[in-house]
Amino acid sequence: VSAAPGEVWIVGAGPGDPELLTLKAARTLEHAEVVLFDRLVGTGVLELIPQNAERVDVGKHPGDQLEVQGQIMTLLETHARRGKRVVRLKGGDPFVFGRGAEEWAHLAQRGIRVHVVPGISSSLAVPALAGIPLTFRGVARAFCVVTGQREITSDALEDWRVYAGVDTLVVLMGVGERERIARKLIEAGRDPSEPIAFIERGSTPFERCITGTLEQAARLEVSAPAVWVCGRVVALRDQLRLE
Ligand SMILES: C[S@@+](CC[C@H](N)C(=O)[O-])C[C@H]1O[C@@H](n2cnc3c(N)ncnc32)[C@H](O)[C@@H]1O
């Protein structure tokens, strides 16, 4: 990792467990002078931030996201212009519902050099840790990762029929809207008795996997953050897990 000043590293922190940080992410953190981090970055990862680095918690609060996002972009720019080595640390992979590319574009347009360190996305790692393979020969040959958040700008992007035929469907940020999403998926043709799983706080000591069927989604007791997996692969968990 070069340590040229006045640049920004957009770094994926993985799903929570610091052991799931890449070597490159860990080395980049070692050289950081300022670290801006999100709510879902694991506490073990935050412990790797050097003592003398400035830590800025920019964990977003629901409701004022546009405003907060603007402030984050300005902060990144300001610290970079002060000649600092700035790390923008994001949960999972920065480019999977992480706004990493928006921040990159903002900085690039202002002449600030950006480097990217991809991270292990919760969409892949969290099901794996729970014993749910996203693909499996003869069961699922494709998977899709979709956000459960309502599209603010266009209803057209909210067409769940697109996802009715996907073998394995992974929904991020879907806990709060699970009743509506499950209903839309069933209306669009997904089997109401298909197995589903919500994996809460994957890769942390608080990991919990809640299983059921698609038609039961609303009744399952789940709290965010969780990765929601729909599809026949969920049933393979029984063969893969010992406990
Ligand atoms: C804004 S998205 C960011 C996703 C992230 N960039 C990634 O690649 O994992 C946040 C959502 O990711 C999922 N998520 C992230 N970390 C998780 C974890 N450790 N356990 C369960 N779900 C997680 C949840 O669905 C959460 O609502």
mmCIF file of C-alpha atoms and ligand atoms in Angstrom:
data_model
loop_
_atom_site.group_PDB
_atom_site.id
_atom_site.type_symbol
_atom_site.label_atom_id
_atom_site.label_comp_id
_atom_site.label_asym_id
_atom_site.label_seq_id
_atom_site.Cartn_x
_atom_site.Cartn_y
_atom_site.Cartn_z
ATOM 1 C CA VAL A 1 0.000 0.000 0.000
ATOM 2 C CA SER A 2 1.525 3.308 -0.999
ATOM 3 C CA ALA A 3 1.136 6.073 1.533
ATOM 4 C CA ALA A 4 0.852 9.118 -0.693
ATOM 5 C CA PRO A 5 -0.813 11.932 1.248
ATOM 6 C CA GLY A 6 -4.031 13.675 0.338
ATOM 7 C CA GLU A 7 -5.711 10.601 -1.071
ATOM 8 C CA VAL A 8 -8.737 8.567 -0.118
ATOM 9 C CA TRP A 9 -8.965 4.784 0.236
ATOM 10 C CA ILE A 10 -12.496 3.412 0.029
ATOM 11 C CA VAL A 11 -12.177 0.203 2.019
ATOM 12 C CA GLY A 12 -14.558 -2.712 2.564
ATOM 13 C CA ALA A 13 -14.572 -3.879 6.190
ATOM 14 C CA GLY A 14 -16.302 -7.214 5.614
ATOM 15 C CA PRO A 15 -19.366 -8.441 7.516
ATOM 16 C CA GLY A 16 -18.119 -7.763 11.069
ATOM 17 C CA ASP A 17 -15.541 -10.334 12.153
ATOM 18 C CA PRO A 18 -12.119 -8.627 11.885
ATOM 19 C CA GLU A 19 -10.643 -11.932 10.674
ATOM 20 C CA LEU A 20 -12.689 -11.402 7.526
ATOM 21 C CA LEU A 21 -10.910 -8.175 6.701
ATOM 22 C CA THR A 22 -8.605 -8.548 3.685
ATOM 23 C CA LEU A 23 -4.859 -8.237 4.223
ATOM 24 C CA LYS A 24 -4.890 -5.163 2.026
ATOM 25 C CA ALA A 25 -7.668 -3.541 4.077
ATOM 26 C CA ALA A 26 -5.735 -4.196 7.314
ATOM 27 C CA ARG A 27 -2.539 -2.729 5.847
ATOM 28 C CA THR A 28 -4.379 0.299 4.491
ATOM 29 C CA LEU A 29 -5.878 0.943 7.935
ATOM 30 C CA GLU A 30 -2.418 0.802 9.520
ATOM 31 C CA HIS A 31 -1.388 3.834 7.441
ATOM 32 C CA ALA A 32 -4.566 5.845 7.954
ATOM 33 C CA GLU A 33 -4.482 9.333 9.421
ATOM 34 C CA VAL A 34 -8.233 9.896 9.293
ATOM 35 C CA VAL A 35 -10.877 7.134 9.238
ATOM 36 C CA LEU A 36 -14.535 7.775 8.467
ATOM 37 C CA PHE A 37 -16.585 4.703 9.321
ATOM 38 C CA ASP A 38 -20.166 3.485 9.044
ATOM 39 C CA ARG A 39 -22.536 1.969 11.580
ATOM 40 C CA LEU A 40 -22.107 -1.610 10.376
ATOM 41 C CA VAL A 41 -18.324 -1.750 10.669
ATOM 42 C CA GLY A 42 -17.490 -4.369 13.313
ATOM 43 C CA THR A 43 -16.063 -3.260 16.668
ATOM 44 C CA GLY A 44 -13.098 -5.618 16.203
ATOM 45 C CA VAL A 45 -12.288 -3.867 12.928
ATOM 46 C CA LEU A 46 -12.508 -0.440 14.572
ATOM 47 C CA GLU A 47 -9.939 -1.603 17.136
ATOM 48 C CA LEU A 48 -7.428 -1.883 14.273
ATOM 49 C CA ILE A 49 -7.556 1.870 13.614
ATOM 50 C CA PRO A 50 -4.221 3.355 14.759
ATOM 51 C CA GLN A 51 -4.357 5.206 18.088
ATOM 52 C CA ASN A 52 -3.084 8.423 16.541
ATOM 53 C CA ALA A 53 -5.587 8.417 13.649
ATOM 54 C CA GLU A 54 -8.606 10.694 13.757
ATOM 55 C CA ARG A 55 -11.805 8.606 13.956
ATOM 56 C CA VAL A 56 -15.020 9.993 12.525
ATOM 57 C CA ASP A 57 -18.248 8.056 13.101
ATOM 58 C CA VAL A 58 -20.509 8.876 10.178
ATOM 59 C CA GLY A 59 -23.049 6.105 10.890
ATOM 60 C CA LYS A 60 -26.131 7.131 9.024
ATOM 61 C CA HIS A 61 -29.433 7.695 10.729
ATOM 62 C CA PRO A 62 -32.578 6.779 8.830
ATOM 63 C CA GLY A 63 -34.587 9.660 7.418
ATOM 64 C CA ASP A 64 -31.908 12.226 6.646
ATOM 65 C CA GLN A 65 -29.706 10.116 4.396
ATOM 66 C CA LEU A 66 -29.280 12.583 1.563
ATOM 67 C CA GLU A 67 -28.140 15.306 3.908
ATOM 68 C CA VAL A 68 -25.821 12.969 5.830
ATOM 69 C CA GLN A 69 -24.358 11.624 2.576
ATOM 70 C CA GLY A 70 -23.593 15.179 1.461
ATOM 71 C CA GLN A 71 -21.842 15.877 4.744
ATOM 72 C CA ILE A 72 -19.747 12.689 4.386
ATOM 73 C CA MET A 73 -18.621 13.695 0.888
ATOM 74 C CA THR A 74 -17.640 17.145 2.153
ATOM 75 C CA LEU A 75 -15.741 15.657 5.110
ATOM 76 C CA LEU A 76 -13.813 13.271 2.848
ATOM 77 C CA GLU A 77 -12.872 16.129 0.575
ATOM 78 C CA THR A 78 -11.874 18.437 3.429
ATOM 79 C CA HIS A 79 -9.608 15.860 5.089
ATOM 80 C CA ALA A 80 -8.006 14.931 1.760
ATOM 81 C CA ARG A 81 -7.342 18.605 0.979
ATOM 82 C CA ARG A 82 -5.610 18.906 4.340
ATOM 83 C CA GLY A 83 -3.107 16.421 2.886
ATOM 84 C CA LYS A 84 -4.261 13.472 4.996
ATOM 85 C CA ARG A 85 -4.331 9.783 4.156
ATOM 86 C CA VAL A 86 -8.048 9.237 4.488
ATOM 87 C CA VAL A 87 -9.718 5.832 4.832
ATOM 88 C CA ARG A 88 -13.422 5.568 4.166
ATOM 89 C CA LEU A 89 -14.358 2.328 5.910
ATOM 90 C CA LYS A 90 -17.630 0.661 4.922
ATOM 91 C CA GLY A 91 -19.371 -2.535 6.000
ATOM 92 C CA GLY A 92 -19.082 -5.506 3.627
ATOM 93 C CA ASP A 93 -18.051 -4.405 0.146
ATOM 94 C CA PRO A 94 -18.155 -0.649 -0.552
ATOM 95 C CA PHE A 95 -19.898 -1.123 -3.894
ATOM 96 C CA VAL A 96 -22.735 -3.382 -2.729
ATOM 97 C CA PHE A 97 -25.382 -0.916 -1.542
ATOM 98 C CA GLY A 98 -22.576 1.061 0.032
ATOM 99 C CA ARG A 99 -22.529 4.304 -1.957
ATOM 100 C CA GLY A 100 -18.815 3.747 -2.517
ATOM 101 C CA ALA A 101 -19.040 4.680 -6.174
ATOM 102 C CA GLU A 102 -20.929 7.901 -5.406
ATOM 103 C CA GLU A 103 -18.197 8.981 -3.023
ATOM 104 C CA TRP A 104 -15.534 7.998 -5.527
ATOM 105 C CA ALA A 105 -17.232 10.061 -8.264
ATOM 106 C CA HIS A 106 -17.580 13.068 -5.978
ATOM 107 C CA LEU A 107 -13.870 12.994 -5.096
ATOM 108 C CA ALA A 108 -12.687 12.217 -8.638
ATOM 109 C CA GLN A 109 -14.644 15.196 -9.990
ATOM 110 C CA ARG A 110 -12.699 17.367 -7.561
ATOM 111 C CA GLY A 111 -9.311 15.992 -8.558
ATOM 112 C CA ILE A 112 -8.774 13.838 -5.455
ATOM 113 C CA ARG A 113 -7.129 10.463 -6.028
ATOM 114 C CA VAL A 114 -9.170 7.477 -4.866
ATOM 115 C CA HIS A 115 -8.124 3.859 -4.280
ATOM 116 C CA VAL A 116 -10.534 1.006 -3.697
ATOM 117 C CA VAL A 117 -10.055 -1.998 -1.461
ATOM 118 C CA PRO A 118 -12.955 -4.401 -2.021
ATOM 119 C CA GLY A 119 -14.444 -6.165 0.982
ATOM 120 C CA ILE A 120 -16.244 -9.424 1.642
ATOM 121 C CA SER A 121 -19.903 -8.600 1.210
ATOM 122 C CA SER A 122 -22.390 -9.741 3.835
ATOM 123 C CA SER A 123 -24.579 -10.879 0.937
ATOM 124 C CA LEU A 124 -22.097 -13.695 0.231
ATOM 125 C CA ALA A 125 -20.359 -14.297 3.549
ATOM 126 C CA VAL A 126 -23.278 -14.252 5.956
ATOM 127 C CA PRO A 127 -25.286 -17.027 4.236
ATOM 128 C CA ALA A 128 -22.073 -19.082 3.890
ATOM 129 C CA LEU A 129 -21.344 -18.839 7.610
ATOM 130 C CA ALA A 130 -24.896 -19.989 8.336
ATOM 131 C CA GLY A 131 -24.436 -23.057 6.124
ATOM 132 C CA ILE A 132 -26.388 -21.728 3.147
ATOM 133 C CA PRO A 133 -24.555 -21.947 -0.202
ATOM 134 C CA LEU A 134 -25.964 -19.442 -2.704
ATOM 135 C CA THR A 135 -25.425 -21.883 -5.568
ATOM 136 C CA PHE A 136 -25.493 -25.676 -5.512
ATOM 137 C CA ARG A 137 -25.295 -28.132 -8.373
ATOM 138 C CA GLY A 138 -28.767 -29.260 -9.353
ATOM 139 C CA VAL A 139 -30.464 -26.848 -6.934
ATOM 140 C CA ALA A 140 -29.483 -23.269 -7.793
ATOM 141 C CA ARG A 141 -27.420 -22.055 -10.733
ATOM 142 C CA ALA A 142 -27.928 -18.339 -10.179
ATOM 143 C CA PHE A 143 -28.388 -15.871 -7.382
ATOM 144 C CA CYS A 144 -29.419 -12.256 -7.175
ATOM 145 C CA VAL A 145 -28.796 -9.648 -4.478
ATOM 146 C CA VAL A 146 -31.447 -6.968 -4.158
ATOM 147 C CA THR A 147 -32.191 -4.157 -1.734
ATOM 148 C CA GLY A 148 -35.412 -4.299 0.269
ATOM 149 C CA GLN A 149 -35.494 -0.552 0.651
ATOM 150 C CA ARG A 150 -38.217 1.244 -1.213
ATOM 151 C CA GLU A 151 -36.943 3.030 -4.279
ATOM 152 C CA ILE A 152 -37.310 6.750 -3.580
ATOM 153 C CA THR A 153 -37.079 7.973 -7.149
ATOM 154 C CA SER A 154 -39.003 5.451 -9.238
ATOM 155 C CA ASP A 155 -41.738 2.874 -8.686
ATOM 156 C CA ALA A 156 -40.636 1.102 -11.863
ATOM 157 C CA LEU A 157 -37.500 -0.093 -10.083
ATOM 158 C CA GLU A 158 -39.712 -1.742 -7.483
ATOM 159 C CA ASP A 159 -41.017 -4.450 -9.785
ATOM 160 C CA TRP A 160 -40.618 -7.656 -7.769
ATOM 161 C CA ARG A 161 -41.742 -9.767 -10.755
ATOM 162 C CA VAL A 162 -38.157 -9.514 -11.971
ATOM 163 C CA TYR A 163 -37.079 -11.544 -8.946
ATOM 164 C CA ALA A 164 -39.771 -14.208 -9.042
ATOM 165 C CA GLY A 165 -37.757 -16.590 -11.189
ATOM 166 C CA VAL A 166 -34.308 -16.167 -9.622
ATOM 167 C CA ASP A 167 -33.077 -19.435 -8.055
ATOM 168 C CA THR A 168 -31.622 -17.847 -4.925
ATOM 169 C CA LEU A 169 -32.745 -14.393 -3.905
ATOM 170 C CA VAL A 170 -30.713 -12.479 -1.319
ATOM 171 C CA VAL A 171 -32.385 -9.395 0.133
ATOM 172 C CA LEU A 172 -30.363 -6.813 2.047
ATOM 173 C CA MET A 173 -32.076 -4.137 4.146
ATOM 174 C CA GLY A 174 -35.303 -6.115 3.876
ATOM 175 C CA VAL A 175 -36.269 -6.762 7.506
ATOM 176 C CA GLY A 176 -38.586 -3.786 8.006
ATOM 177 C CA GLU A 177 -40.428 -4.343 4.726
ATOM 178 C CA ARG A 178 -40.501 -8.150 4.830
ATOM 179 C CA GLU A 179 -44.276 -8.428 4.858
ATOM 180 C CA ARG A 180 -44.671 -6.290 1.724
ATOM 181 C CA ILE A 181 -41.728 -7.905 -0.075
ATOM 182 C CA ALA A 182 -42.872 -11.471 0.655
ATOM 183 C CA ARG A 183 -46.389 -10.604 -0.552
ATOM 184 C CA LYS A 184 -45.046 -9.063 -3.767
ATOM 185 C CA LEU A 185 -42.826 -12.082 -4.408
ATOM 186 C CA ILE A 186 -45.688 -14.521 -3.890
ATOM 187 C CA GLU A 187 -47.968 -12.426 -6.146
ATOM 188 C CA ALA A 188 -45.184 -12.516 -8.728
ATOM 189 C CA GLY A 189 -45.109 -16.308 -8.643
ATOM 190 C CA ARG A 190 -42.607 -17.405 -5.990
ATOM 191 C CA ASP A 191 -43.690 -20.488 -4.093
ATOM 192 C CA PRO A 192 -45.215 -19.488 -0.712
ATOM 193 C CA SER A 193 -43.793 -22.678 0.833
ATOM 194 C CA GLU A 194 -40.255 -21.996 -0.354
ATOM 195 C CA PRO A 195 -37.721 -22.056 2.498
ATOM 196 C CA ILE A 196 -36.279 -18.734 3.661
ATOM 197 C CA ALA A 197 -33.722 -17.670 6.245
ATOM 198 C CA PHE A 198 -32.889 -14.408 7.961
ATOM 199 C CA ILE A 199 -29.358 -14.319 9.343
ATOM 200 C CA GLU A 200 -28.953 -11.543 11.891
ATOM 201 C CA ARG A 201 -25.559 -9.967 12.652
ATOM 202 C CA GLY A 202 -23.660 -12.595 10.721
ATOM 203 C CA SER A 203 -20.010 -13.323 11.630
ATOM 204 C CA THR A 204 -20.403 -11.670 15.061
ATOM 205 C CA PRO A 205 -20.917 -13.419 18.422
ATOM 206 C CA PHE A 206 -24.586 -12.375 18.145
ATOM 207 C CA GLU A 207 -25.245 -14.235 14.879
ATOM 208 C CA ARG A 208 -28.687 -15.812 14.741
ATOM 209 C CA CYS A 209 -30.380 -17.701 11.895
ATOM 210 C CA ILE A 210 -34.177 -17.730 11.727
ATOM 211 C CA THR A 211 -35.794 -20.014 9.179
ATOM 212 C CA GLY A 212 -39.325 -20.476 7.863
ATOM 213 C CA THR A 213 -41.223 -20.280 4.606
ATOM 214 C CA LEU A 214 -41.840 -17.303 2.359
ATOM 215 C CA GLU A 215 -45.474 -17.010 3.453
ATOM 216 C CA GLN A 216 -44.312 -16.884 7.101
ATOM 217 C CA ALA A 217 -41.846 -14.025 6.517
ATOM 218 C CA ALA A 218 -43.935 -11.382 8.286
ATOM 219 C CA ARG A 219 -44.479 -13.570 11.350
ATOM 220 C CA LEU A 220 -40.834 -14.485 11.936
ATOM 221 C CA GLU A 221 -39.194 -12.492 14.703
ATOM 222 C CA VAL A 222 -36.212 -10.801 13.149
ATOM 223 C CA SER A 223 -34.229 -7.653 13.762
ATOM 224 C CA ALA A 224 -31.910 -5.707 11.492
ATOM 225 C CA PRO A 225 -29.255 -6.010 10.286
ATOM 226 C CA ALA A 226 -30.025 -9.312 8.650
ATOM 227 C CA VAL A 227 -29.404 -11.011 5.333
ATOM 228 C CA TRP A 228 -32.575 -12.590 3.967
ATOM 229 C CA VAL A 229 -32.164 -15.622 1.698
ATOM 230 C CA CYS A 230 -35.063 -17.110 -0.295
ATOM 231 C CA GLY A 231 -34.718 -20.364 -2.185
ATOM 232 C CA ARG A 232 -34.245 -24.108 -2.075
ATOM 233 C CA VAL A 233 -30.596 -23.710 -1.021
ATOM 234 C CA VAL A 234 -31.823 -22.730 2.450
ATOM 235 C CA ALA A 235 -32.870 -26.342 3.052
ATOM 236 C CA LEU A 236 -29.265 -27.489 2.468
ATOM 237 C CA ARG A 237 -28.377 -25.887 5.782
ATOM 238 C CA ASP A 238 -29.674 -28.948 7.621
ATOM 239 C CA GLN A 239 -27.061 -31.100 5.873
ATOM 240 C CA LEU A 240 -24.182 -28.673 6.368
ATOM 241 C CA ARG A 241 -24.596 -27.617 9.972
ATOM 242 C CA LEU A 242 -23.618 -29.949 12.793
ATOM 243 C CA GLU A 243 -25.648 -28.306 15.501
HETATM 244 C C1 LIG B 1 -26.425 -0.586 3.477
HETATM 245 S S1 LIG B 1 -26.333 -2.307 3.252
HETATM 246 C C2 LIG B 1 -24.610 -2.475 3.059
HETATM 247 C C3 LIG B 1 -24.155 -3.805 2.568
HETATM 248 C C4 LIG B 1 -22.645 -3.954 2.555
HETATM 249 N N1 LIG B 1 -22.020 -3.010 1.675
HETATM 250 C C5 LIG B 1 -22.196 -5.381 2.199
HETATM 251 O O1 LIG B 1 -21.624 -5.597 1.123
HETATM 252 O O2 LIG B 1 -22.402 -6.262 3.029
HETATM 253 C C6 LIG B 1 -26.640 -2.897 4.879
HETATM 254 C C7 LIG B 1 -27.323 -4.241 4.904
HETATM 255 O O3 LIG B 1 -26.359 -5.279 4.741
HETATM 256 C C8 LIG B 1 -26.747 -6.400 5.488
HETATM 257 N N2 LIG B 1 -25.683 -6.701 6.471
HETATM 258 C C9 LIG B 1 -24.489 -6.112 6.548
HETATM 259 N N3 LIG B 1 -23.716 -6.699 7.476
HETATM 260 C C10 LIG B 1 -24.446 -7.698 8.003
HETATM 261 C C11 LIG B 1 -24.210 -8.698 8.994
HETATM 262 N N4 LIG B 1 -23.046 -8.781 9.644
HETATM 263 N N5 LIG B 1 -25.186 -9.583 9.269
HETATM 264 C C12 LIG B 1 -26.356 -9.523 8.619
HETATM 265 N N6 LIG B 1 -26.648 -8.600 7.673
HETATM 266 C C13 LIG B 1 -25.707 -7.704 7.364
HETATM 267 C C14 LIG B 1 -28.079 -6.087 6.142
HETATM 268 O O4 LIG B 1 -29.092 -6.512 5.256
HETATM 269 C C15 LIG B 1 -28.008 -4.580 6.210
HETATM 270 O O5 LIG B 1 -29.292 -4.000 6.289
#
